[in-house]
mmCIF file of C-alpha atoms and ligand atoms in Angstrom:
data_model
loop_
_atom_site.group_PDB
_atom_site.id
_atom_site.type_symbol
_atom_site.label_atom_id
_atom_site.label_comp_id
_atom_site.label_asym_id
_atom_site.label_seq_id
_atom_site.Cartn_x
_atom_site.Cartn_y
_atom_site.Cartn_z
ATOM 1 C CA MET S 17 15.379 30.100 -34.073
ATOM 2 C CA ASP S 18 16.176 31.861 -30.883
ATOM 3 C CA LEU S 19 15.276 31.254 -27.718
ATOM 4 C CA LYS S 20 15.160 33.226 -24.517
ATOM 5 C CA LEU S 21 16.671 30.148 -22.006
ATOM 6 C CA ARG S 22 16.276 30.390 -18.597
ATOM 7 C CA ILE S 23 17.217 27.237 -16.812
ATOM 8 C CA TRP S 24 18.589 26.580 -13.515
ATOM 9 C CA ARG S 25 21.847 26.729 -12.139
ATOM 10 C CA GLN S 26 23.123 24.478 -8.058
ATOM 11 C CA PRO S 27 26.726 23.905 -7.738
ATOM 12 C CA ASN S 28 25.635 21.373 -5.763
ATOM 13 C CA ARG S 29 22.887 19.778 -3.226
ATOM 14 C CA ALA S 30 24.200 22.346 -1.089
ATOM 15 C CA ALA S 31 24.299 25.682 -2.212
ATOM 16 C CA GLU S 32 20.902 27.142 -3.453
ATOM 17 C CA GLY S 33 19.518 27.337 -7.125
ATOM 18 C CA LYS S 34 18.028 29.721 -9.650
ATOM 19 C CA LEU S 35 16.646 30.774 -12.687
ATOM 20 C CA VAL S 36 19.993 32.061 -15.629
ATOM 21 C CA GLU S 37 18.377 33.471 -18.484
ATOM 22 C CA TYR S 38 20.892 32.858 -21.741
ATOM 23 C CA HIS S 39 19.909 33.770 -25.438
ATOM 24 C CA VAL S 40 20.658 30.605 -28.198
ATOM 25 C CA ARG S 41 20.680 31.786 -31.086
ATOM 26 C CA ASP S 42 20.221 30.056 -34.911
ATOM 27 C CA VAL S 43 19.078 26.810 -33.446
ATOM 28 C CA SER S 44 17.791 24.326 -35.669
ATOM 29 C CA PRO S 45 14.386 23.101 -35.647
ATOM 30 C CA ASP S 46 16.064 19.460 -36.115
ATOM 31 C CA MET S 47 17.549 19.911 -32.950
ATOM 32 C CA SER S 48 16.643 17.882 -30.606
ATOM 33 C CA PHE S 49 16.381 19.584 -26.907
ATOM 34 C CA LEU S 50 18.631 17.808 -25.781
ATOM 35 C CA GLU S 51 21.324 18.532 -28.651
ATOM 36 C CA MET S 52 20.057 22.101 -27.573
ATOM 37 C CA LEU S 53 21.564 22.250 -24.550
ATOM 38 C CA ASP S 54 24.787 20.896 -26.734
ATOM 39 C CA VAL S 55 24.223 23.983 -28.640
ATOM 40 C CA LEU S 56 24.567 26.012 -25.011
ATOM 41 C CA ASN S 57 26.751 24.046 -23.505
ATOM 42 C CA GLU S 58 29.990 24.348 -26.153
ATOM 43 C CA ARG S 59 29.213 28.170 -26.677
ATOM 44 C CA LEU S 60 29.200 28.465 -22.737
ATOM 45 C CA THR S 61 32.554 26.251 -23.234
ATOM 46 C CA GLN S 62 34.326 28.644 -25.130
ATOM 47 C CA LYS S 63 33.885 31.923 -22.982
ATOM 48 C CA GLY S 64 34.958 29.580 -20.538
ATOM 49 C CA GLU S 65 32.011 29.916 -18.119
ATOM 50 C CA ASP S 66 30.369 25.967 -16.709
ATOM 51 C CA PRO S 67 27.979 24.115 -18.615
ATOM 52 C CA VAL S 68 24.917 22.930 -17.483
ATOM 53 C CA ALA S 69 25.088 19.626 -15.969
ATOM 54 C CA PHE S 70 21.236 17.494 -17.175
ATOM 55 C CA ASP S 71 21.649 13.323 -17.313
ATOM 56 C CA SER S 72 21.106 11.951 -20.802
ATOM 57 C CA ASP S 73 22.006 8.475 -22.081
ATOM 58 C CA CYS S 74 20.377 7.160 -24.661
ATOM 59 C CA ARG S 75 18.960 9.586 -26.919
ATOM 60 C CA GLU S 76 15.990 7.637 -28.226
ATOM 61 C CA GLY S 77 13.716 7.406 -25.262
ATOM 62 C CA ILE S 78 14.756 3.924 -24.039
ATOM 63 C CA CYS S 79 16.912 4.733 -21.477
ATOM 64 C CA GLY S 80 14.975 6.929 -19.062
ATOM 65 C CA THR S 81 17.612 9.042 -17.978
ATOM 66 C CA CYS S 82 17.295 12.740 -19.211
ATOM 67 C CA GLY S 83 14.318 14.024 -18.506
ATOM 68 C CA ALA S 84 13.958 18.237 -16.781
ATOM 69 C CA VAL S 85 10.223 20.044 -16.135
ATOM 70 C CA VAL S 86 10.329 22.124 -19.291
ATOM 71 C CA ASN S 87 7.854 25.614 -19.060
ATOM 72 C CA GLY S 88 6.306 23.256 -15.950
ATOM 73 C CA VAL S 89 5.739 20.221 -17.554
ATOM 74 C CA ALA S 90 8.056 17.244 -17.026
ATOM 75 C CA HIS S 91 9.765 15.398 -20.951
ATOM 76 C CA GLY S 92 7.934 19.144 -22.510
ATOM 77 C CA PRO S 93 5.322 19.887 -23.870
ATOM 78 C CA LEU S 94 4.979 16.707 -26.103
ATOM 79 C CA PRO S 95 2.867 13.680 -24.645
ATOM 80 C CA ALA S 96 4.167 10.527 -24.453
ATOM 81 C CA THR S 97 7.909 11.521 -25.247
ATOM 82 C CA THR S 98 11.137 11.491 -23.378
ATOM 83 C CA LEU S 99 12.524 14.969 -23.550
ATOM 84 C CA CYS S 100 16.062 13.676 -25.344
ATOM 85 C CA GLN S 101 13.200 12.634 -27.937
ATOM 86 C CA LEU S 102 11.571 16.959 -28.288
ATOM 87 C CA HIS S 103 12.379 18.530 -30.712
ATOM 88 C CA MET S 104 13.187 21.840 -31.328
ATOM 89 C CA ARG S 105 10.443 22.337 -33.967
ATOM 90 C CA HIS S 106 8.186 22.302 -31.825
ATOM 91 C CA PHE S 107 8.706 25.558 -30.282
ATOM 92 C CA LYS S 108 8.369 29.298 -32.131
ATOM 93 C CA ASP S 109 11.621 31.199 -32.636
ATOM 94 C CA GLY S 110 11.597 33.346 -30.491
ATOM 95 C CA ASP S 111 10.285 31.100 -27.262
ATOM 96 C CA ALA S 112 10.588 31.688 -23.660
ATOM 97 C CA ILE S 113 11.527 28.021 -21.855
ATOM 98 C CA THR S 114 12.219 28.139 -18.111
ATOM 99 C CA ILE S 115 13.846 24.397 -17.822
ATOM 100 C CA GLU S 116 14.266 23.125 -14.365
ATOM 101 C CA PRO S 117 14.913 20.034 -12.808
ATOM 102 C CA TRP S 118 12.405 17.900 -11.197
ATOM 103 C CA ARG S 119 11.005 18.495 -8.226
ATOM 104 C CA ALA S 120 10.314 16.624 -5.475
ATOM 105 C CA LYS S 121 12.437 15.424 -1.724
ATOM 106 C CA ALA S 122 12.998 12.310 -2.516
ATOM 107 C CA PHE S 123 15.847 13.477 -5.519
ATOM 108 C CA PRO S 124 17.429 15.681 -4.271
ATOM 109 C CA VAL S 125 19.030 17.767 -6.399
ATOM 110 C CA VAL S 126 22.971 17.030 -7.190
ATOM 111 C CA LYS S 127 23.612 19.852 -9.903
ATOM 112 C CA ASP S 128 21.556 22.500 -12.105
ATOM 113 C CA LEU S 129 18.719 19.898 -13.661
ATOM 114 C CA VAL S 130 20.622 15.905 -12.634
ATOM 115 C CA VAL S 131 19.474 15.038 -9.773
ATOM 116 C CA ASP S 132 19.164 12.053 -7.171
ATOM 117 C CA ARG S 133 17.331 9.271 -8.300
ATOM 118 C CA SER S 134 19.219 6.313 -6.424
ATOM 119 C CA ALA S 135 15.831 5.802 -4.502
ATOM 120 C CA PHE S 136 13.890 4.693 -7.601
ATOM 121 C CA ASP S 137 16.752 1.007 -7.557
ATOM 122 C CA ARG S 138 16.042 1.061 -3.517
ATOM 123 C CA ILE S 139 11.948 1.018 -4.498
ATOM 124 C CA ILE S 140 13.925 -1.789 -6.762
ATOM 125 C CA ALA S 141 15.619 -3.773 -4.255
ATOM 126 C CA ALA S 142 12.949 -4.124 -1.848
ATOM 127 C CA GLY S 143 11.054 -5.935 -3.726
ATOM 128 C CA GLY S 144 11.841 -5.848 -7.623
ATOM 129 C CA PHE S 145 13.344 -8.912 -8.556
ATOM 130 C CA VAL S 146 12.820 -12.100 -8.890
ATOM 131 C CA SER S 147 14.520 -14.810 -7.943
ATOM 132 C CA VAL S 148 15.419 -17.457 -11.046
ATOM 133 C CA ARG S 149 17.777 -19.375 -12.007
ATOM 134 C CA ALA S 150 19.161 -16.947 -14.690
ATOM 135 C CA GLY S 151 21.173 -19.713 -16.840
ATOM 136 C CA ALA S 152 20.032 -19.686 -21.088
ATOM 137 C CA ALA S 153 16.946 -18.327 -22.042
ATOM 138 C CA PRO S 154 14.822 -21.402 -22.249
ATOM 139 C CA GLU S 155 12.832 -21.949 -25.086
ATOM 140 C CA ALA S 156 10.014 -18.910 -25.852
ATOM 141 C CA ASN S 157 6.440 -21.570 -25.293
ATOM 142 C CA SER S 158 7.857 -23.302 -22.086
ATOM 143 C CA ILE S 159 5.835 -21.311 -19.325
ATOM 144 C CA PRO S 160 2.981 -21.305 -20.685
ATOM 145 C CA VAL S 161 1.467 -16.673 -20.272
ATOM 146 C CA SER S 162 -1.658 -16.151 -21.002
ATOM 147 C CA LYS S 163 -2.565 -12.634 -23.887
ATOM 148 C CA PRO S 164 -4.346 -11.318 -21.325
ATOM 149 C CA ASP S 165 -0.984 -11.382 -18.978
ATOM 150 C CA SER S 166 1.142 -11.060 -21.293
ATOM 151 C CA ASP S 167 -0.031 -8.417 -22.999
ATOM 152 C CA ALA S 168 -0.471 -6.073 -19.536
ATOM 153 C CA ALA S 169 2.952 -7.339 -18.060
ATOM 154 C CA MET S 170 4.915 -5.736 -20.708
ATOM 155 C CA ASP S 171 3.562 -2.736 -20.521
ATOM 156 C CA ALA S 172 3.905 -2.118 -17.650
ATOM 157 C CA ALA S 173 7.537 -3.120 -18.287
ATOM 158 C CA GLU S 174 7.688 -0.244 -20.346
ATOM 159 C CA CYS S 175 8.838 2.132 -17.441
ATOM 160 C CA ILE S 176 11.781 2.885 -18.455
ATOM 161 C CA GLY S 177 11.882 5.178 -14.891
ATOM 162 C CA CYS S 178 12.609 8.289 -15.825
ATOM 163 C CA GLY S 179 10.426 9.726 -12.302
ATOM 164 C CA ALA S 180 8.918 11.715 -14.289
ATOM 165 C CA CYS S 181 5.368 10.811 -12.308
ATOM 166 C CA VAL S 182 6.766 12.165 -9.358
ATOM 167 C CA ALA S 183 7.788 15.236 -11.049
ATOM 168 C CA ALA S 184 4.793 16.222 -12.168
ATOM 169 C CA CYS S 185 2.924 14.804 -9.007
ATOM 170 C CA PRO S 186 1.679 17.876 -6.658
ATOM 171 C CA ASN S 187 1.772 14.997 -3.964
ATOM 172 C CA ALA S 188 5.608 13.815 -5.569
ATOM 173 C CA SER S 189 4.416 10.917 -4.946
ATOM 174 C CA ALA S 190 6.278 7.240 -6.797
ATOM 175 C CA THR S 191 3.085 5.880 -7.014
ATOM 176 C CA LEU S 192 3.008 5.132 -10.615
ATOM 177 C CA PHE S 193 6.552 3.940 -10.950
ATOM 178 C CA THR S 194 6.067 1.509 -7.954
ATOM 179 C CA ALA S 195 2.575 -0.135 -9.225
ATOM 180 C CA ALA S 196 4.333 -0.791 -12.291
ATOM 181 C CA LYS S 197 7.794 -2.658 -11.136
ATOM 182 C CA ILE S 198 4.916 -4.782 -8.977
ATOM 183 C CA SER S 199 2.902 -5.178 -11.283
ATOM 184 C CA HIS S 200 5.398 -5.964 -14.420
ATOM 185 C CA LEU S 201 6.631 -9.466 -12.085
ATOM 186 C CA SER S 202 2.722 -9.511 -10.057
ATOM 187 C CA LEU S 203 1.573 -10.943 -13.850
ATOM 188 C CA LEU S 204 4.746 -13.487 -14.723
ATOM 189 C CA PRO S 205 5.298 -16.547 -13.102
ATOM 190 C CA GLN S 206 8.868 -15.777 -13.086
ATOM 191 C CA GLY S 207 7.513 -13.292 -10.155
ATOM 192 C CA GLN S 208 5.453 -15.710 -8.480
ATOM 193 C CA VAL S 209 7.723 -16.357 -5.338
ATOM 194 C CA GLU S 210 8.258 -13.705 -4.646
ATOM 195 C CA ARG S 211 4.960 -11.916 -5.093
ATOM 196 C CA GLN S 212 4.240 -12.512 -1.024
ATOM 197 C CA ARG S 213 6.145 -10.357 -0.245
ATOM 198 C CA ARG S 214 7.337 -7.362 -2.796
ATOM 199 C CA ALA S 215 3.878 -5.016 -2.718
ATOM 200 C CA ALA S 216 4.925 -4.746 1.000
ATOM 201 C CA ASN S 217 8.585 -4.284 0.778
ATOM 202 C CA MET S 218 8.754 -1.669 -2.349
ATOM 203 C CA VAL S 219 6.121 0.684 -0.943
ATOM 204 C CA ARG S 220 7.422 0.357 2.656
ATOM 205 C CA GLN S 221 10.383 1.563 0.746
ATOM 206 C CA MET S 222 8.908 4.153 -1.225
ATOM 207 C CA ASP S 223 7.104 5.234 1.759
ATOM 208 C CA LYS S 224 10.970 5.374 3.883
ATOM 209 C CA GLU S 225 12.136 7.243 0.630
ATOM 210 C CA GLY S 226 9.863 10.078 1.266
ATOM 211 C CA PHE S 227 7.588 9.969 -2.076
ATOM 212 C CA GLY S 228 4.143 10.993 -1.518
ATOM 213 C CA GLY S 229 1.571 9.329 -0.862
ATOM 214 C CA CYS S 230 -0.901 9.052 -4.283
ATOM 215 C CA THR S 231 -4.798 10.640 -4.020
ATOM 216 C CA ASN S 232 -5.136 9.525 -8.182
ATOM 217 C CA ILE S 233 -4.968 12.806 -9.416
ATOM 218 C CA GLY S 234 -4.034 12.098 -12.473
ATOM 219 C CA GLU S 235 -0.986 13.983 -13.530
ATOM 220 C CA CYS S 236 1.621 10.237 -13.345
ATOM 221 C CA THR S 237 -0.251 8.805 -16.281
ATOM 222 C CA ALA S 238 -0.276 12.386 -18.416
ATOM 223 C CA ALA S 239 3.567 13.526 -17.888
ATOM 224 C CA CYS S 240 4.500 9.755 -18.890
ATOM 225 C CA PRO S 241 6.677 9.148 -21.763
ATOM 226 C CA LYS S 242 5.160 6.064 -22.180
ATOM 227 C CA GLU S 243 1.862 6.012 -20.691
ATOM 228 C CA ILE S 244 1.511 4.152 -17.580
ATOM 229 C CA SER S 245 -2.033 3.441 -17.089
ATOM 230 C CA GLN S 246 -3.789 4.059 -13.318
ATOM 231 C CA ASP S 247 -4.715 0.464 -13.190
ATOM 232 C CA PHE S 248 -1.876 -0.402 -12.198
ATOM 233 C CA ILE S 249 -1.440 1.549 -9.134
ATOM 234 C CA SER S 250 -5.519 -1.004 -8.447
ATOM 235 C CA ARG S 251 -3.320 -3.698 -8.756
ATOM 236 C CA MET S 252 -0.305 -2.456 -6.717
ATOM 237 C CA ASN S 253 -3.271 -1.330 -4.215
ATOM 238 C CA ARG S 254 -4.659 -5.122 -4.557
ATOM 239 C CA GLU S 255 -1.207 -6.795 -4.603
ATOM 240 C CA PHE S 256 -0.214 -4.554 -0.907
ATOM 241 C CA ILE S 257 -3.178 -5.743 1.086
ATOM 242 C CA VAL S 258 -2.532 -9.496 0.684
ATOM 243 C CA SER S 259 1.475 -8.472 1.308
ATOM 244 C CA ALA S 260 1.482 -7.060 3.718
ATOM 245 C CA ALA S 261 0.031 -9.214 5.589
ATOM 246 C CA CYS S 262 2.380 -10.868 5.236
ATOM 247 C CA PRO S 263 4.965 -11.597 7.386
ATOM 248 C CA LYS S 264 8.165 -7.792 8.243
ATOM 249 C CA GLU S 265 11.379 -8.559 6.181
HETATM 250 S S1 SF4 Q 19 6.119 5.301 -14.804
HETATM 251 FE FE1 SF4 Q 19 6.511 7.370 -17.309
HETATM 252 S S2 SF4 Q 19 6.757 8.474 -15.830
HETATM 253 FE FE2 SF4 Q 19 6.841 7.159 -13.817
HETATM 254 S S3 SF4 Q 19 9.397 6.479 -14.463
HETATM 255 FE FE3 SF4 Q 19 7.823 4.751 -15.190
HETATM 256 S S4 SF4 Q 19 7.939 6.126 -17.107
HETATM 257 FE FE4 SF4 Q 19 8.854 7.197 -15.823
HETATM 258 S S1 FES Q 20 18.547 9.517 -22.743
HETATM 259 FE FE1 FES Q 20 17.453 7.820 -22.524
HETATM 260 S S2 FES Q 20 15.705 7.982 -22.242
HETATM 261 FE FE2 FES Q 20 16.174 9.716 -22.593
#
């Protein structure tokens, strides 16, 4: 396949960025999207040009490191799929593909397609932990958890922290991410110790980082590679009402 790529190039946070056009020939339909970018980068490097910076790690759809907006869609056109798991067979020979970084005030561009997602780490640090002693793994049945709660907690825990929900939201809200993290801990017995203060602390941190508010548009769930449900946002709101009444920490 031969492709015409338009890629956001921005040398650093302070510099102005722009879309730069590249023609990439002989792309195999079996390549992943990131492998296609690897090929482009090899060719750029051979020509002595600066390769395109992009994030990746596992390339198996589990770590949440990759991500870019492809033709206006976070993680590209395939539902429930991370960018690293998107394959070139979903594109056609001759396609023009525009590739941009996540766009959000709270995710400043570091370089090209790489954005700084440390705001997510600070939301987690504000309350996304449990203060149980982490010794050897206890016997699985020693703490009973109901099946519905365990299923819901596992669904919430699927969030890989990629940030596509923020990129897709017109308000650049981090509500789906924060709701997933708050929910998976509040549903389990181990998460009860901090439960009363967790939601308020995490939501306050989310606001402090400059993410927008949630207006129930639903783009977040549509873009989420793990299909995190908006039901968790309702759960977060309930947790927040109780939690906000507790003293600030
Ligand atoms: S909620 Fe979905 S889109 Fe948002 S960070 Fe988690 S996995 Fe990514
Ligand atoms: S590189 Fe890990 S999810 Fe894509």
